[in-house]
mmCIF file of C-alpha atoms in Angstrom:
data_model
loop_
_atom_site.group_PDB
_atom_site.id
_atom_site.type_symbol
_atom_site.label_atom_id
_atom_site.label_comp_id
_atom_site.label_asym_id
_atom_site.label_seq_id
_atom_site.Cartn_x
_atom_site.Cartn_y
_atom_site.Cartn_z
ATOM 1 C CA MET A 1 -21.523 -13.211 -22.782
ATOM 2 C CA THR A 2 -18.625 -14.303 -24.979
ATOM 3 C CA ALA A 3 -14.989 -13.174 -24.993
ATOM 4 C CA SER A 4 -15.631 -11.164 -28.167
ATOM 5 C CA SER A 5 -18.256 -9.074 -26.359
ATOM 6 C CA PHE A 6 -15.754 -8.019 -23.718
ATOM 7 C CA ASP A 7 -14.816 -5.121 -25.993
ATOM 8 C CA ASP A 8 -18.116 -3.398 -25.300
ATOM 9 C CA ALA A 9 -17.972 -3.909 -21.551
ATOM 10 C CA ILE A 10 -16.797 -2.009 -18.503
ATOM 11 C CA PHE A 11 -13.908 -3.898 -16.951
ATOM 12 C CA ILE A 12 -13.312 -3.860 -13.181
ATOM 13 C CA ALA A 13 -9.670 -4.923 -12.949
ATOM 14 C CA ALA A 14 -9.234 -7.601 -10.270
ATOM 15 C CA PRO A 15 -9.819 -5.586 -7.111
ATOM 16 C CA ARG A 16 -8.593 -5.763 -3.585
ATOM 17 C CA GLU A 17 -11.180 -6.799 -1.006
ATOM 18 C CA ILE A 18 -14.453 -4.861 -1.284
ATOM 19 C CA SER A 19 -17.738 -5.448 0.492
ATOM 20 C CA ALA A 20 -20.898 -6.763 -1.135
ATOM 21 C CA ALA A 21 -22.442 -3.356 -0.459
ATOM 22 C CA ARG A 22 -19.667 -1.599 -2.369
ATOM 23 C CA PHE A 23 -20.019 -4.022 -5.282
ATOM 24 C CA LYS A 24 -23.742 -3.286 -5.398
ATOM 25 C CA GLN A 25 -22.926 0.414 -5.448
ATOM 26 C CA LEU A 26 -20.600 -0.009 -8.408
ATOM 27 C CA ILE A 27 -22.950 -2.132 -10.501
ATOM 28 C CA LYS A 28 -25.893 0.159 -9.763
ATOM 29 C CA HIS A 29 -23.892 3.038 -11.228
ATOM 30 C CA TYR A 30 -22.151 1.288 -14.140
ATOM 31 C CA LEU A 31 -24.370 -1.616 -15.268
ATOM 32 C CA PRO A 32 -26.932 0.666 -16.928
ATOM 33 C CA LYS A 33 -24.078 1.965 -19.123
ATOM 34 C CA ALA A 34 -22.712 -1.422 -20.276
ATOM 35 C CA SER A 35 -22.153 -5.032 -19.302
ATOM 36 C CA ILE A 36 -19.506 -5.522 -16.624
ATOM 37 C CA ILE A 37 -16.497 -7.826 -16.635
ATOM 38 C CA LEU A 38 -15.334 -8.395 -13.062
ATOM 39 C CA GLY A 39 -11.732 -9.457 -12.694
ATOM 40 C CA ILE A 40 -10.922 -11.946 -9.964
ATOM 41 C CA SER A 41 -7.314 -12.510 -8.918
ATOM 42 C CA LYS A 42 -5.922 -16.020 -8.743
ATOM 43 C CA GLN A 43 -3.739 -14.823 -5.871
ATOM 44 C CA PRO A 44 -5.308 -14.170 -2.441
ATOM 45 C CA TYR A 45 -3.289 -10.989 -1.822
ATOM 46 C CA VAL A 46 -2.107 -8.023 -3.827
ATOM 47 C CA ALA A 47 1.104 -9.224 -5.498
ATOM 48 C CA GLY A 48 4.024 -8.210 -3.283
ATOM 49 C CA PHE A 49 1.911 -7.958 -0.126
ATOM 50 C CA ASP A 50 1.478 -11.654 0.611
ATOM 51 C CA GLY A 51 0.038 -12.420 4.029
ATOM 52 C CA GLN A 52 -0.869 -8.809 4.827
ATOM 53 C CA PRO A 53 -4.566 -8.684 5.834
ATOM 54 C CA GLN A 54 -5.021 -5.093 4.649
ATOM 55 C CA PHE A 55 -4.144 -6.188 1.102
ATOM 56 C CA ARG A 56 -6.444 -9.164 0.572
ATOM 57 C CA MET A 57 -7.959 -9.492 -2.883
ATOM 58 C CA LEU A 58 -11.675 -9.849 -3.524
ATOM 59 C CA GLU A 59 -12.963 -13.416 -3.323
ATOM 60 C CA GLN A 60 -15.564 -14.336 -5.912
ATOM 61 C CA GLY A 61 -17.810 -15.869 -3.269
ATOM 62 C CA THR A 62 -18.343 -12.446 -1.704
ATOM 63 C CA VAL A 63 -20.163 -11.141 -4.773
ATOM 64 C CA GLN A 64 -21.351 -14.249 -6.647
ATOM 65 C CA PRO A 65 -24.889 -14.163 -5.161
ATOM 66 C CA ILE A 66 -25.231 -10.577 -6.390
ATOM 67 C CA ILE A 67 -23.952 -11.511 -9.846
ATOM 68 C CA ASP A 68 -26.395 -14.427 -10.074
ATOM 69 C CA ALA A 69 -29.331 -12.283 -8.999
ATOM 70 C CA VAL A 70 -28.495 -9.507 -11.474
ATOM 71 C CA ASN A 71 -27.955 -11.891 -14.406
ATOM 72 C CA GLU A 72 -31.189 -13.732 -13.662
ATOM 73 C CA ARG A 73 -33.337 -10.633 -13.978
ATOM 74 C CA SER A 74 -31.333 -8.491 -16.406
ATOM 75 C CA LYS A 75 -32.421 -8.571 -20.062
ATOM 76 C CA ILE A 76 -29.733 -6.284 -21.472
ATOM 77 C CA ASN A 77 -26.452 -5.867 -19.617
ATOM 78 C CA MET A 78 -24.865 -8.739 -17.720
ATOM 79 C CA ILE A 79 -21.985 -9.373 -15.320
ATOM 80 C CA GLU A 80 -19.230 -11.817 -16.276
ATOM 81 C CA VAL A 81 -16.292 -12.991 -14.157
ATOM 82 C CA LEU A 82 -12.765 -13.196 -15.563
ATOM 83 C CA GLU A 83 -10.234 -14.954 -13.336
ATOM 84 C CA TYR A 84 -6.573 -14.252 -14.030
ATOM 85 C CA ASP A 85 -3.100 -13.968 -12.564
ATOM 86 C CA GLN A 86 -2.323 -10.373 -11.569
ATOM 87 C CA SER A 87 0.705 -10.377 -13.866
ATOM 88 C CA GLU A 88 -1.617 -10.966 -16.841
ATOM 89 C CA LEU A 89 -3.391 -7.605 -16.564
ATOM 90 C CA PRO A 90 -1.351 -5.849 -19.310
ATOM 91 C CA THR A 91 -2.113 -8.705 -21.722
ATOM 92 C CA ILE A 92 -5.827 -8.559 -20.928
ATOM 93 C CA LEU A 93 -5.893 -4.802 -21.483
ATOM 94 C CA SER A 94 -4.028 -5.243 -24.772
ATOM 95 C CA SER A 95 -6.449 -7.903 -25.994
ATOM 96 C CA HIS A 96 -9.758 -6.068 -25.581
ATOM 97 C CA ASN A 97 -11.218 -2.663 -26.334
ATOM 98 C CA PHE A 98 -13.007 -2.167 -23.050
ATOM 99 C CA LYS A 99 -15.441 0.709 -22.917
ATOM 100 C CA ARG A 100 -13.936 1.776 -19.606
ATOM 101 C CA VAL A 101 -11.652 0.303 -16.946
ATOM 102 C CA LEU A 102 -12.267 0.742 -13.225
ATOM 103 C CA LEU A 103 -9.255 0.483 -10.926
ATOM 104 C CA VAL A 104 -10.029 -0.068 -7.253
ATOM 105 C CA ASN A 105 -7.473 1.893 -5.218
ATOM 106 C CA GLY A 106 -4.765 -0.235 -3.631
ATOM 107 C CA SER A 107 -5.198 -3.312 -5.830
ATOM 108 C CA TRP A 108 -1.530 -3.210 -6.910
ATOM 109 C CA LYS A 109 1.881 -2.565 -5.353
ATOM 110 C CA PHE A 110 3.526 0.834 -5.995
ATOM 111 C CA THR A 111 1.775 3.669 -7.809
ATOM 112 C CA PHE A 112 -0.187 2.525 -10.836
ATOM 113 C CA GLN A 113 1.628 4.838 -13.256
ATOM 114 C CA ASN A 114 4.734 2.700 -12.738
ATOM 115 C CA HIS A 115 3.020 -0.443 -14.011
ATOM 116 C CA GLU A 116 2.939 -1.856 -17.524
ATOM 117 C CA ALA A 117 -0.867 -1.876 -17.342
ATOM 118 C CA PHE A 118 -0.891 1.921 -17.087
ATOM 119 C CA LYS A 119 1.264 2.153 -20.204
ATOM 120 C CA VAL A 120 -1.160 -0.084 -22.089
ATOM 121 C CA LEU A 121 -4.183 1.957 -21.045
ATOM 122 C CA THR A 122 -2.638 5.270 -22.017
ATOM 123 C CA GLU A 123 -1.167 4.067 -25.308
ATOM 124 C CA ARG A 124 -4.462 2.474 -26.359
ATOM 125 C CA LYS A 125 -6.430 5.467 -25.036
ATOM 126 C CA ILE A 126 -8.775 3.302 -22.988
ATOM 127 C CA PRO A 127 -10.648 5.456 -20.454
ATOM 128 C CA PHE A 128 -9.970 4.470 -16.855
ATOM 129 C CA LYS A 129 -10.933 5.675 -13.424
ATOM 130 C CA TYR A 130 -9.635 5.095 -9.893
ATOM 131 C CA VAL A 131 -12.438 4.185 -7.468
ATOM 132 C CA SER A 132 -12.654 3.630 -3.733
ATOM 133 C CA PRO A 133 -12.981 0.122 -2.273
ATOM 134 C CA PHE A 134 -15.441 1.508 0.302
ATOM 135 C CA ILE A 135 -19.030 2.706 0.240
ATOM 136 C CA ASP A 136 -18.297 5.669 2.517
ATOM 137 C CA GLU A 137 -16.039 7.102 5.213
ATOM 138 C CA ASP A 138 -17.564 4.941 7.927
ATOM 139 C CA GLU A 139 -16.821 1.716 6.058
ATOM 140 C CA ALA A 140 -13.281 2.888 5.347
ATOM 141 C CA ARG A 141 -12.592 3.515 9.028
ATOM 142 C CA ALA A 142 -14.251 0.265 10.066
ATOM 143 C CA TYR A 143 -12.027 -1.654 7.647
ATOM 144 C CA GLU A 144 -8.898 -0.368 9.368
ATOM 145 C CA ALA A 145 -10.255 -1.431 12.749
ATOM 146 C CA THR A 146 -10.907 -4.998 11.588
ATOM 147 C CA HIS A 147 -7.788 -5.523 9.455
ATOM 148 C CA ARG A 148 -4.930 -4.724 11.772
ATOM 149 C CA SER A 149 -1.754 -6.725 11.258
ATOM 150 C CA GLU A 150 -1.243 -9.124 14.146
ATOM 151 C CA LEU A 151 2.545 -9.116 14.031
ATOM 152 C CA GLN A 152 4.660 -10.452 16.863
ATOM 153 C CA PHE A 153 7.494 -8.207 18.050
ATOM 154 C CA PRO A 154 10.070 -8.991 20.780
ATOM 155 C CA GLU A 155 9.461 -7.758 24.284
ATOM 156 C CA VAL A 156 10.853 -4.345 25.122
ATOM 157 C CA GLY A 157 14.325 -4.804 26.551
ATOM 158 C CA SER A 158 15.125 -7.924 24.532
ATOM 159 C CA ILE A 159 18.792 -8.008 23.499
ATOM 160 C CA LEU A 160 19.024 -8.418 19.739
ATOM 161 C CA SER A 161 21.643 -8.452 17.008
ATOM 162 C CA GLU A 162 21.883 -5.836 14.286
ATOM 163 C CA THR A 163 20.256 -8.231 11.831
ATOM 164 C CA GLU A 164 17.414 -8.937 14.250
ATOM 165 C CA MET A 165 16.800 -5.209 14.666
ATOM 166 C CA LEU A 166 16.586 -4.874 10.896
ATOM 167 C CA ASP A 167 14.198 -7.841 10.864
ATOM 168 C CA ILE A 168 11.949 -5.858 13.194
ATOM 169 C CA ALA A 169 12.140 -2.763 10.989
ATOM 170 C CA ASN A 170 11.233 -4.849 7.958
ATOM 171 C CA LEU A 171 8.356 -6.519 9.808
ATOM 172 C CA ALA A 172 7.093 -3.194 11.158
ATOM 173 C CA ALA A 173 6.771 -1.869 7.595
ATOM 174 C CA LYS A 174 4.093 -4.476 6.917
ATOM 175 C CA GLN A 175 1.671 -2.584 9.162
ATOM 176 C CA SER A 176 1.458 0.271 6.661
ATOM 177 C CA TYR A 177 -1.494 0.748 4.327
ATOM 178 C CA ASP A 178 0.710 2.762 1.971
ATOM 179 C CA TYR A 179 0.805 0.571 -1.110
ATOM 180 C CA SER A 180 3.170 2.978 -2.905
ATOM 181 C CA PHE A 181 5.995 2.070 -0.491
ATOM 182 C CA GLN A 182 6.155 0.541 2.983
ATOM 183 C CA THR A 183 8.914 1.632 5.376
ATOM 184 C CA GLY A 184 9.701 0.395 8.876
ATOM 185 C CA VAL A 185 11.982 1.424 11.732
ATOM 186 C CA ALA A 186 13.184 -0.142 14.969
ATOM 187 C CA LEU A 187 14.763 1.735 17.866
ATOM 188 C CA GLY A 188 17.360 0.175 20.139
ATOM 189 C CA LYS A 189 19.986 1.051 22.737
ATOM 190 C CA LYS A 190 23.435 -0.407 22.193
ATOM 191 C CA THR A 191 24.782 -2.686 24.916
ATOM 192 C CA SER A 192 27.868 -4.859 25.248
ATOM 193 C CA GLU A 193 25.840 -7.827 23.989
ATOM 194 C CA GLY A 194 23.857 -6.204 21.179
ATOM 195 C CA TYR A 195 20.904 -3.828 21.128
ATOM 196 C CA SER A 196 18.177 -3.469 23.709
ATOM 197 C CA PHE A 197 14.928 -3.266 21.720
ATOM 198 C CA LEU A 198 12.804 -0.233 22.597
ATOM 199 C CA MET A 199 10.072 0.187 19.966
ATOM 200 C CA GLU A 200 9.109 0.022 16.287
ATOM 201 C CA ALA A 201 7.108 2.150 13.862
ATOM 202 C CA PHE A 202 6.168 2.434 10.190
ATOM 203 C CA ASN A 203 5.060 4.975 7.604
ATOM 204 C CA LYS A 204 1.468 5.487 8.658
ATOM 205 C CA VAL A 205 -1.215 6.810 6.323
ATOM 206 C CA VAL A 206 -2.950 9.836 7.870
ATOM 207 C CA PRO A 207 -5.391 10.995 9.071
ATOM 208 C CA TYR A 208 -6.342 7.311 9.180
ATOM 209 C CA GLN A 209 -4.842 4.257 7.502
ATOM 210 C CA THR A 210 -7.494 3.747 4.806
ATOM 211 C CA TYR A 211 -7.744 7.443 3.903
ATOM 212 C CA ALA A 212 -5.730 7.217 0.667
ATOM 213 C CA LEU A 213 -7.546 4.046 -0.364
ATOM 214 C CA HIS A 214 -10.873 5.832 -0.005
ATOM 215 C CA HIS A 215 -9.950 9.282 -1.313
ATOM 216 C CA GLY A 216 -7.220 8.292 -3.768
ATOM 217 C CA ASN A 217 -3.440 8.030 -3.570
ATOM 218 C CA SER A 218 -1.870 11.508 -3.789
ATOM 219 C CA ARG A 219 0.991 10.359 -5.979
ATOM 220 C CA GLU A 220 -1.405 8.706 -8.412
ATOM 221 C CA LYS A 221 -3.656 11.753 -8.545
ATOM 222 C CA GLN A 222 -0.693 14.045 -9.145
ATOM 223 C CA MET A 223 1.277 11.588 -11.316
ATOM 224 C CA SER A 224 4.273 12.303 -9.089
ATOM 225 C CA GLY A 225 7.476 10.331 -8.623
ATOM 226 C CA PHE A 226 8.707 8.029 -5.883
ATOM 227 C CA GLN A 227 10.687 10.726 -4.045
ATOM 228 C CA ASP A 228 7.986 13.399 -4.176
ATOM 229 C CA THR A 229 7.280 14.191 -0.521
ATOM 230 C CA ALA A 230 4.907 17.056 -1.335
ATOM 231 C CA HIS A 231 2.279 14.634 -2.625
ATOM 232 C CA TYR A 232 2.373 11.850 -0.104
ATOM 233 C CA ASP A 233 -0.196 10.315 2.217
ATOM 234 C CA THR A 234 1.823 9.197 5.241
ATOM 235 C CA ILE A 235 3.903 10.414 8.110
ATOM 236 C CA HIS A 236 7.298 8.829 7.522
ATOM 237 C CA ALA A 237 8.385 5.979 9.738
ATOM 238 C CA GLU A 238 11.047 8.139 11.427
ATOM 239 C CA MET A 239 8.461 10.783 12.330
ATOM 240 C CA HIS A 240 6.091 8.115 13.566
ATOM 241 C CA ILE A 241 8.695 6.814 16.000
ATOM 242 C CA LEU A 242 9.518 10.350 17.186
ATOM 243 C CA ILE A 243 5.818 10.787 17.956
ATOM 244 C CA LYS A 244 5.532 7.450 19.741
ATOM 245 C CA ALA A 245 8.714 7.735 21.815
ATOM 246 C CA PRO A 246 7.593 10.539 24.181
ATOM 247 C CA GLN A 247 4.140 8.977 24.443
ATOM 248 C CA GLN A 248 5.795 5.827 25.792
ATOM 249 C CA GLY A 249 8.353 7.665 27.918
ATOM 250 C CA ILE A 250 11.354 6.511 25.869
ATOM 251 C CA ASP A 251 14.616 8.442 26.205
ATOM 252 C CA LEU A 252 16.283 8.885 22.806
ATOM 253 C CA ARG A 253 19.736 9.614 24.184
ATOM 254 C CA GLY A 254 22.341 7.213 22.825
ATOM 255 C CA THR A 255 19.859 5.203 20.770
ATOM 256 C CA THR A 256 20.262 3.621 17.345
ATOM 257 C CA LEU A 257 17.589 3.901 14.676
ATOM 258 C CA PHE A 258 17.353 0.958 12.271
ATOM 259 C CA ILE A 259 15.452 1.792 9.116
ATOM 260 C CA THR A 260 14.717 0.079 5.815
ATOM 261 C CA LEU A 261 15.237 3.304 3.832
ATOM 262 C CA LEU A 262 17.682 6.182 4.375
ATOM 263 C CA PRO A 263 15.749 9.153 5.824
ATOM 264 C CA CYS A 264 14.520 11.671 3.258
ATOM 265 C CA PRO A 265 15.874 15.241 3.479
ATOM 266 C CA ALA A 266 13.021 16.485 5.680
ATOM 267 C CA CYS A 267 13.287 13.555 8.095
ATOM 268 C CA ALA A 268 17.092 13.819 8.154
ATOM 269 C CA ARG A 269 16.838 17.474 9.139
ATOM 270 C CA THR A 270 14.502 16.590 11.994
ATOM 271 C CA LEU A 271 16.586 13.622 13.149
ATOM 272 C CA SER A 272 19.681 15.826 13.182
ATOM 273 C CA GLN A 273 18.106 17.747 16.069
ATOM 274 C CA THR A 274 17.301 14.692 18.192
ATOM 275 C CA ASP A 275 19.380 12.749 20.724
ATOM 276 C CA ILE A 276 19.462 9.651 18.507
ATOM 277 C CA SER A 277 23.154 8.784 18.129
ATOM 278 C CA GLU A 278 23.213 6.403 15.184
ATOM 279 C CA VAL A 279 21.218 5.627 12.061
ATOM 280 C CA VAL A 280 21.569 2.244 10.363
ATOM 281 C CA TYR A 281 19.811 1.891 7.021
ATOM 282 C CA VAL A 282 19.477 -0.507 4.095
ATOM 283 C CA ASN A 283 18.401 1.384 0.966
ATOM 284 C CA ASP A 284 19.581 4.776 -0.279
ATOM 285 C CA HIS A 285 17.387 7.825 -0.860
ATOM 286 C CA SER A 286 17.820 11.333 -2.294
ATOM 287 C CA GLU A 287 21.394 10.765 -3.453
ATOM 288 C CA GLY A 288 22.687 10.349 0.089
ATOM 289 C CA TYR A 289 21.552 13.772 1.337
ATOM 290 C CA GLY A 290 20.487 12.298 4.671
ATOM 291 C CA THR A 291 23.845 10.631 5.251
ATOM 292 C CA LYS A 292 25.794 13.852 4.730
ATOM 293 C CA LEU A 293 23.501 15.949 6.910
ATOM 294 C CA LEU A 294 23.295 13.451 9.767
ATOM 295 C CA GLN A 295 27.050 12.949 9.789
ATOM 296 C CA ALA A 296 27.588 16.716 9.819
ATOM 297 C CA SER A 297 25.282 16.798 12.851
ATOM 298 C CA GLY A 298 27.498 14.351 14.734
ATOM 299 C CA LYS A 299 25.488 11.209 14.105
ATOM 300 C CA THR A 300 26.970 7.878 13.091
ATOM 301 C CA VAL A 301 25.387 6.717 9.833
ATOM 302 C CA ARG A 302 25.879 3.240 8.379
ATOM 303 C CA GLN A 303 24.461 1.469 5.363
ATOM 304 C CA VAL A 304 24.333 -2.310 5.757
ATOM 305 C CA ALA A 305 23.606 -5.223 3.465
ATOM 306 C CA TYR A 306 20.395 -6.966 4.442
ATOM 307 C CA ASN A 307 18.290 -9.633 2.775
ATOM 308 C CA ARG A 308 14.675 -9.098 3.740
ATOM 309 C CA LYS A 309 12.671 -12.025 5.022
#
């Protein structure tokens, strides 16, 4: 297959990690329709999620034996590999008239409609479809069980600085499978020497972490914006920590919540009714609604400058 024949092919944009079984599923369905161009990322992780095991990209070696076997016996449609840098996707889409483009859920950071590649597809009227990285529900759940982030957090009771508490919140966010936006929180109790670390949490995709990957991201399906909480796949990090705290017997009285993003209106309303005394955040949200409400509820609210690690 030559580059000029790419225009008649179905293009699988460089996908996140998928199993050989899922690749077989895809080619069984699509190869009879046209030749397939499989994108392979030059980067090992989804751009922006470096080092996070839940966002590994597909390695060519996983599917090469299948490609070789198919090409050896096929007399009509073939499978070709195209390796590229993830940033080159818009250029690739602009350069070829693909018959169809398949987008494996979670192979990019943020919702796809916010990417230049989406603009190219829509302007050029190239048909595209979001597809699951998994063969079925069982594989999706098994993936979560085998791709947990092995992050190291301080021992409970460790005395930490404000910056170190924010480091924990930022690190905690990396446990989330929500590729549209990761948020983390850390809970501490102020002491004369700093903050006694109590626990951390993150915005957790429900009912299980790979659910949106398998069934589709709600914001992508609805074409909704960043602050749309009606179409969203996670419990927010603040709610996650409020769930975990009683399970671990943690008293919220007089505690400080460190969070990477100012609580949204719904979370702010809930936090206003808790015994948490202070909220320290980095990035704004909803035009400062949370700040005003929490302060009116007697909470101390502070925005701080923080450079993420």
